[in-house]
Tab-separated table of C-alpha atoms in Angstrom:
chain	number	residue	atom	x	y	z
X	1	UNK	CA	69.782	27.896	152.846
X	2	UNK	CA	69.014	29.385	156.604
X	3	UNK	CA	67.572	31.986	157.327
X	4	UNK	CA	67.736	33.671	160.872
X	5	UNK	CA	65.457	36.565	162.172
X	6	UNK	CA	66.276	38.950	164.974
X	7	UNK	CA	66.464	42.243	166.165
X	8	UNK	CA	70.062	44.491	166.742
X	9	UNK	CA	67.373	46.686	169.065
X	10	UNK	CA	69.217	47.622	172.354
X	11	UNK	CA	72.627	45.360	171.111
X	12	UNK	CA	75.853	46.576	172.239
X	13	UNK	CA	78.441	48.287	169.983
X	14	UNK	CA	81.349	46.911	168.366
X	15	UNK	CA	81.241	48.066	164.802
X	16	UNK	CA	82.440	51.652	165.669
X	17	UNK	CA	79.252	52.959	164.670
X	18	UNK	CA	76.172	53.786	167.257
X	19	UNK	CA	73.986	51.346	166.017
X	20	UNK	CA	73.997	48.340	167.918
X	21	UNK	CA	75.525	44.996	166.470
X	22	UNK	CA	74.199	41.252	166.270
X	23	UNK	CA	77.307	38.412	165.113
X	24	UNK	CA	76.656	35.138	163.805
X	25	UNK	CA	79.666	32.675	162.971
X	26	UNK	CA	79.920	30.695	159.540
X	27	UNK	CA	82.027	27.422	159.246
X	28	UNK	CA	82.723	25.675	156.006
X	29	UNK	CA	81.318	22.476	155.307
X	30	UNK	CA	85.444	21.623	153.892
X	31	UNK	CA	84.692	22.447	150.413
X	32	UNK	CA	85.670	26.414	149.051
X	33	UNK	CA	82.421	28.118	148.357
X	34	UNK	CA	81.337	31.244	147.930
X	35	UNK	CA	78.718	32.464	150.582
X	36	UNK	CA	76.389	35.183	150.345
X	37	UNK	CA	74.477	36.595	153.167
X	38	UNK	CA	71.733	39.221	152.618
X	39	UNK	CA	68.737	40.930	154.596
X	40	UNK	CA	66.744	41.725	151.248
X	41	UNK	CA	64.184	39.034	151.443
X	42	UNK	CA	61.635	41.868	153.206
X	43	UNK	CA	62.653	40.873	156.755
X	44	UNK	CA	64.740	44.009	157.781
X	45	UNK	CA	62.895	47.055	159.107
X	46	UNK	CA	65.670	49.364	158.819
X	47	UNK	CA	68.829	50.966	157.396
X	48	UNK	CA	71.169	47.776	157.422
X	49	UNK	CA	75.165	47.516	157.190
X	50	UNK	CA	76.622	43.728	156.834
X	51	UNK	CA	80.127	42.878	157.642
X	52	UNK	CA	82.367	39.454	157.519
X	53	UNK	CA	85.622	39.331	159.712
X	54	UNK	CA	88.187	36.366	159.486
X	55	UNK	CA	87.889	35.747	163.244
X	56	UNK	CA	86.235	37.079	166.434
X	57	UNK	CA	89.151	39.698	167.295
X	58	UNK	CA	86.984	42.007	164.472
X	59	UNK	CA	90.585	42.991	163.391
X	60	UNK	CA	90.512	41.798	159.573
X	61	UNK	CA	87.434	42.640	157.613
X	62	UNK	CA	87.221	40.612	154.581
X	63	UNK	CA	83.521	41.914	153.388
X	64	UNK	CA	81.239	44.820	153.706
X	65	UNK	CA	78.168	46.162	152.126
X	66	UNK	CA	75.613	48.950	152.833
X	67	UNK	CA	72.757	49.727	150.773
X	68	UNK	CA	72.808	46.451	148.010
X	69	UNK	CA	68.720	46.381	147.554
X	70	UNK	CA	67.411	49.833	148.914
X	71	UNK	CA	68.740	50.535	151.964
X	72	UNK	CA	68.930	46.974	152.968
X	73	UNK	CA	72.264	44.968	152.850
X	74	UNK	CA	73.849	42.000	150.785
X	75	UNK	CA	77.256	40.610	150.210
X	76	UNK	CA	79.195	37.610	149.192
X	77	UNK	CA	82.230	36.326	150.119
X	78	UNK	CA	84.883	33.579	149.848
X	79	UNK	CA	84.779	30.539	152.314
X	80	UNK	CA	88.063	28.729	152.684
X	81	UNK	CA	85.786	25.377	154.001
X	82	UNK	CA	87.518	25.055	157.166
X	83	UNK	CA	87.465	28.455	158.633
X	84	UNK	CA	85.093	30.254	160.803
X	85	UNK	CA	83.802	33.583	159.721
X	86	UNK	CA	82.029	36.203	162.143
X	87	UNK	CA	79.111	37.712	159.865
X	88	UNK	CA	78.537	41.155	161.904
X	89	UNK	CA	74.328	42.687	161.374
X	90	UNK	CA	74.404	46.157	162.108
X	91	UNK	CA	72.774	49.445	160.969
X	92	UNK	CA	73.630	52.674	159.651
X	93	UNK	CA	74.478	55.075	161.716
X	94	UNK	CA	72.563	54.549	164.356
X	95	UNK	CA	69.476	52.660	163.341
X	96	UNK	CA	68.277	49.285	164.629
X	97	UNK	CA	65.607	47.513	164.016
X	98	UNK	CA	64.613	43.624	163.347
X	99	UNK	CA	66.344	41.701	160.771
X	100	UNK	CA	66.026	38.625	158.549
X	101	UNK	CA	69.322	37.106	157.307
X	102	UNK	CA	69.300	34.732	154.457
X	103	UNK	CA	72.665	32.727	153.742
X	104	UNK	CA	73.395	30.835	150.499
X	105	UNK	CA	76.588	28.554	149.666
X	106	UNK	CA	77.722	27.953	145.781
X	107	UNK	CA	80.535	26.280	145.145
X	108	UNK	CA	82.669	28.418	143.141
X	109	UNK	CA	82.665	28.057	139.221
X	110	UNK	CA	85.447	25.607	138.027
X	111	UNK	CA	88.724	26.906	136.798
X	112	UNK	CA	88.918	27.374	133.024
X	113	UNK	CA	90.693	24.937	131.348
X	114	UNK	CA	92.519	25.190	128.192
X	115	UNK	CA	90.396	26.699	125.564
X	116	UNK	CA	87.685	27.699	127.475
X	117	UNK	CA	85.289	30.753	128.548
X	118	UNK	CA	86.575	32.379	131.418
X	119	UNK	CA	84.069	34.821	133.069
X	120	UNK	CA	83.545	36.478	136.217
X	121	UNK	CA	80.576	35.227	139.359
X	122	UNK	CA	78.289	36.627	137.520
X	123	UNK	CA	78.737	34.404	134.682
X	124	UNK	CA	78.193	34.736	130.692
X	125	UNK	CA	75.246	36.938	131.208
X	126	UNK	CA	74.957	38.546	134.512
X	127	UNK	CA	77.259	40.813	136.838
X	128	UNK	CA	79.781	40.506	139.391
X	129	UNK	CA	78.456	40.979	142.709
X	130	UNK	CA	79.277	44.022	145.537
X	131	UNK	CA	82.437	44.074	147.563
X	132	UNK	CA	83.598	40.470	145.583
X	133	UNK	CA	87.502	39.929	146.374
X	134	UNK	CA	88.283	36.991	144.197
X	135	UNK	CA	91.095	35.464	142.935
X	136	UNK	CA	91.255	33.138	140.045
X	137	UNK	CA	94.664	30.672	139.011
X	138	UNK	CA	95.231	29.685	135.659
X	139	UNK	CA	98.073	27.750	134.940
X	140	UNK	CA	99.180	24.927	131.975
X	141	UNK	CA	98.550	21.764	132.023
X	142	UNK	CA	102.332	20.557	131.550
X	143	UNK	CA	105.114	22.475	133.025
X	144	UNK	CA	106.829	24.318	130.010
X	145	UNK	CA	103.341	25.488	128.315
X	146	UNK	CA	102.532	29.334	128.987
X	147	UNK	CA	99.041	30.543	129.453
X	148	UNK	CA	97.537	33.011	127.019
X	149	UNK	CA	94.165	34.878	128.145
X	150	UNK	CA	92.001	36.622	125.510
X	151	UNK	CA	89.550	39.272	126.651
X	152	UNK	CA	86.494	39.243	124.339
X	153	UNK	CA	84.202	41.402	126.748
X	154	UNK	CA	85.199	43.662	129.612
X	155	UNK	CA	83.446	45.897	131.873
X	156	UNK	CA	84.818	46.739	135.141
X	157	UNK	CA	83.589	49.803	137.167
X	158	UNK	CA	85.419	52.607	135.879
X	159	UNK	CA	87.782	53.984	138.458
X	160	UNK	CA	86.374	52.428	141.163
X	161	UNK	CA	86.485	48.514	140.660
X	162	UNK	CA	89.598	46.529	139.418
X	163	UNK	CA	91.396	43.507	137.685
X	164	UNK	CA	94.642	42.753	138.673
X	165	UNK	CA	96.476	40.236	136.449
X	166	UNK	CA	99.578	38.860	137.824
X	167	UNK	CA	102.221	36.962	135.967
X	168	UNK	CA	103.022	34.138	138.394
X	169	UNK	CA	100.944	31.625	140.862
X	170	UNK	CA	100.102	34.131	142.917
X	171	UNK	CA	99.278	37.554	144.002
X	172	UNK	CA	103.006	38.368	144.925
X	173	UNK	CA	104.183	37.716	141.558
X	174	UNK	CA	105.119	40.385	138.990
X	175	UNK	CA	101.792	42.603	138.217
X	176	UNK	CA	101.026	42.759	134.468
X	177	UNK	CA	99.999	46.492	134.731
X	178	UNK	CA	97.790	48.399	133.022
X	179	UNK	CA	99.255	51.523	132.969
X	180	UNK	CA	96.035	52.798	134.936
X	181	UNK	CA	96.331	55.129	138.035
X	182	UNK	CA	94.635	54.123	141.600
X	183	UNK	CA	91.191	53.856	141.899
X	184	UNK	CA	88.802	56.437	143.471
X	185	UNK	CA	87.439	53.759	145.782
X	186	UNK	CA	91.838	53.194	146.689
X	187	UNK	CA	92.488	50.292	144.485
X	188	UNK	CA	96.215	50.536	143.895
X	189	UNK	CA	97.642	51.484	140.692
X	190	UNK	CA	97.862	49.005	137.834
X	191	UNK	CA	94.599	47.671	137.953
X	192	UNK	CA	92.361	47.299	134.643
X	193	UNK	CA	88.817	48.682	134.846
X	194	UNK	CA	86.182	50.915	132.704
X	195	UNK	CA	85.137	48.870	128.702
């Protein structure tokens, strides 16, 4: 529910662009939650670029987003609870300018239980947000039941978004593949996407 107002305006550089960059650090309240951070509430003044790093080395980027509303930015990502994020404000290229930065925490939707809807963040109706890396486990209620997911409705950016299903607890488990080449935006093969 914050909101924070400032200016990257004479800033150093750290983003590897020229524009100069503000940071801001998130921590978890304990609970996993999905947190979205956005300069599209009228505040920003110029071309914006948003990123979220795992820690303040800047070495692992786990969000970006340029251009979400205009040419303003907006992004949400996945809070562990516990850790500290770095949220980076920057601008295109090389602008700068002053900035309003609006951050919102949801905890995430439950997981589907047997015989439920499953759908994606943006729920029943809506869409999936920008640069969303999420990962969902399903598994039975008692140890020798399988799992059996029905797709009513699907529509995943053609060739440049993806769902990867795996067929174990975890992303290192076999992929169920879909027989689909990599994705434009370098998704690896295997991923489902388009209708």
């Amino acid at each position: 529910g914050d909101v924070v107002t400032g200016t990257t305006s004479g800033a150093s550089n750290s983003g590897g662009n020229t524009a100069g960059d503000v940071f801001y650090s998130y921590t978890g309240s304990g609970d996993i939650e999905n947190v979205t951070i956005s300069l599209c509430d009228g505040g920003t003044t110029y071309d914006s670029l948003l990123r979220v790093f795992s820690d303040c080395t800047l070495t692992n980027e786990i969000a970006v987003n340029d251009d979400f509303c205009g040419l303003q930015s907006e992004l949400t990502f996945e809070s562990d609870g516990v850790s500290t994020y770095i949220i980076m404000v920057e601008g295109f290229g090389s602008s700068e300018g002053e900035f309003s930065l609006e951050i919102t925490c949801e905890l995430p939707p439950p997981p589907a239980a047997c015989g439920d809807v499953f759908t994606d963040t943006g729920g029943p109706d809506g869409d999936y947000s920008n640069n969303e890396d999420i990962t969902w486990t399903i598994t039975p209620d008692e140890v020798d039941d399988f799992v059996t997911v029905i797709f009513t409705e699907f529509d995943v950016e053609a060739n440049w978004d993806a769902l990867y299903v795996y067929d174990g607890p975890d992303t290192s488990s076999p992929l169920i593949s879909s027989g689909n080449p990599p994705t434009t935006s370098g998704f690896p093969a295997g991923g489902f996407y388009g209708t």
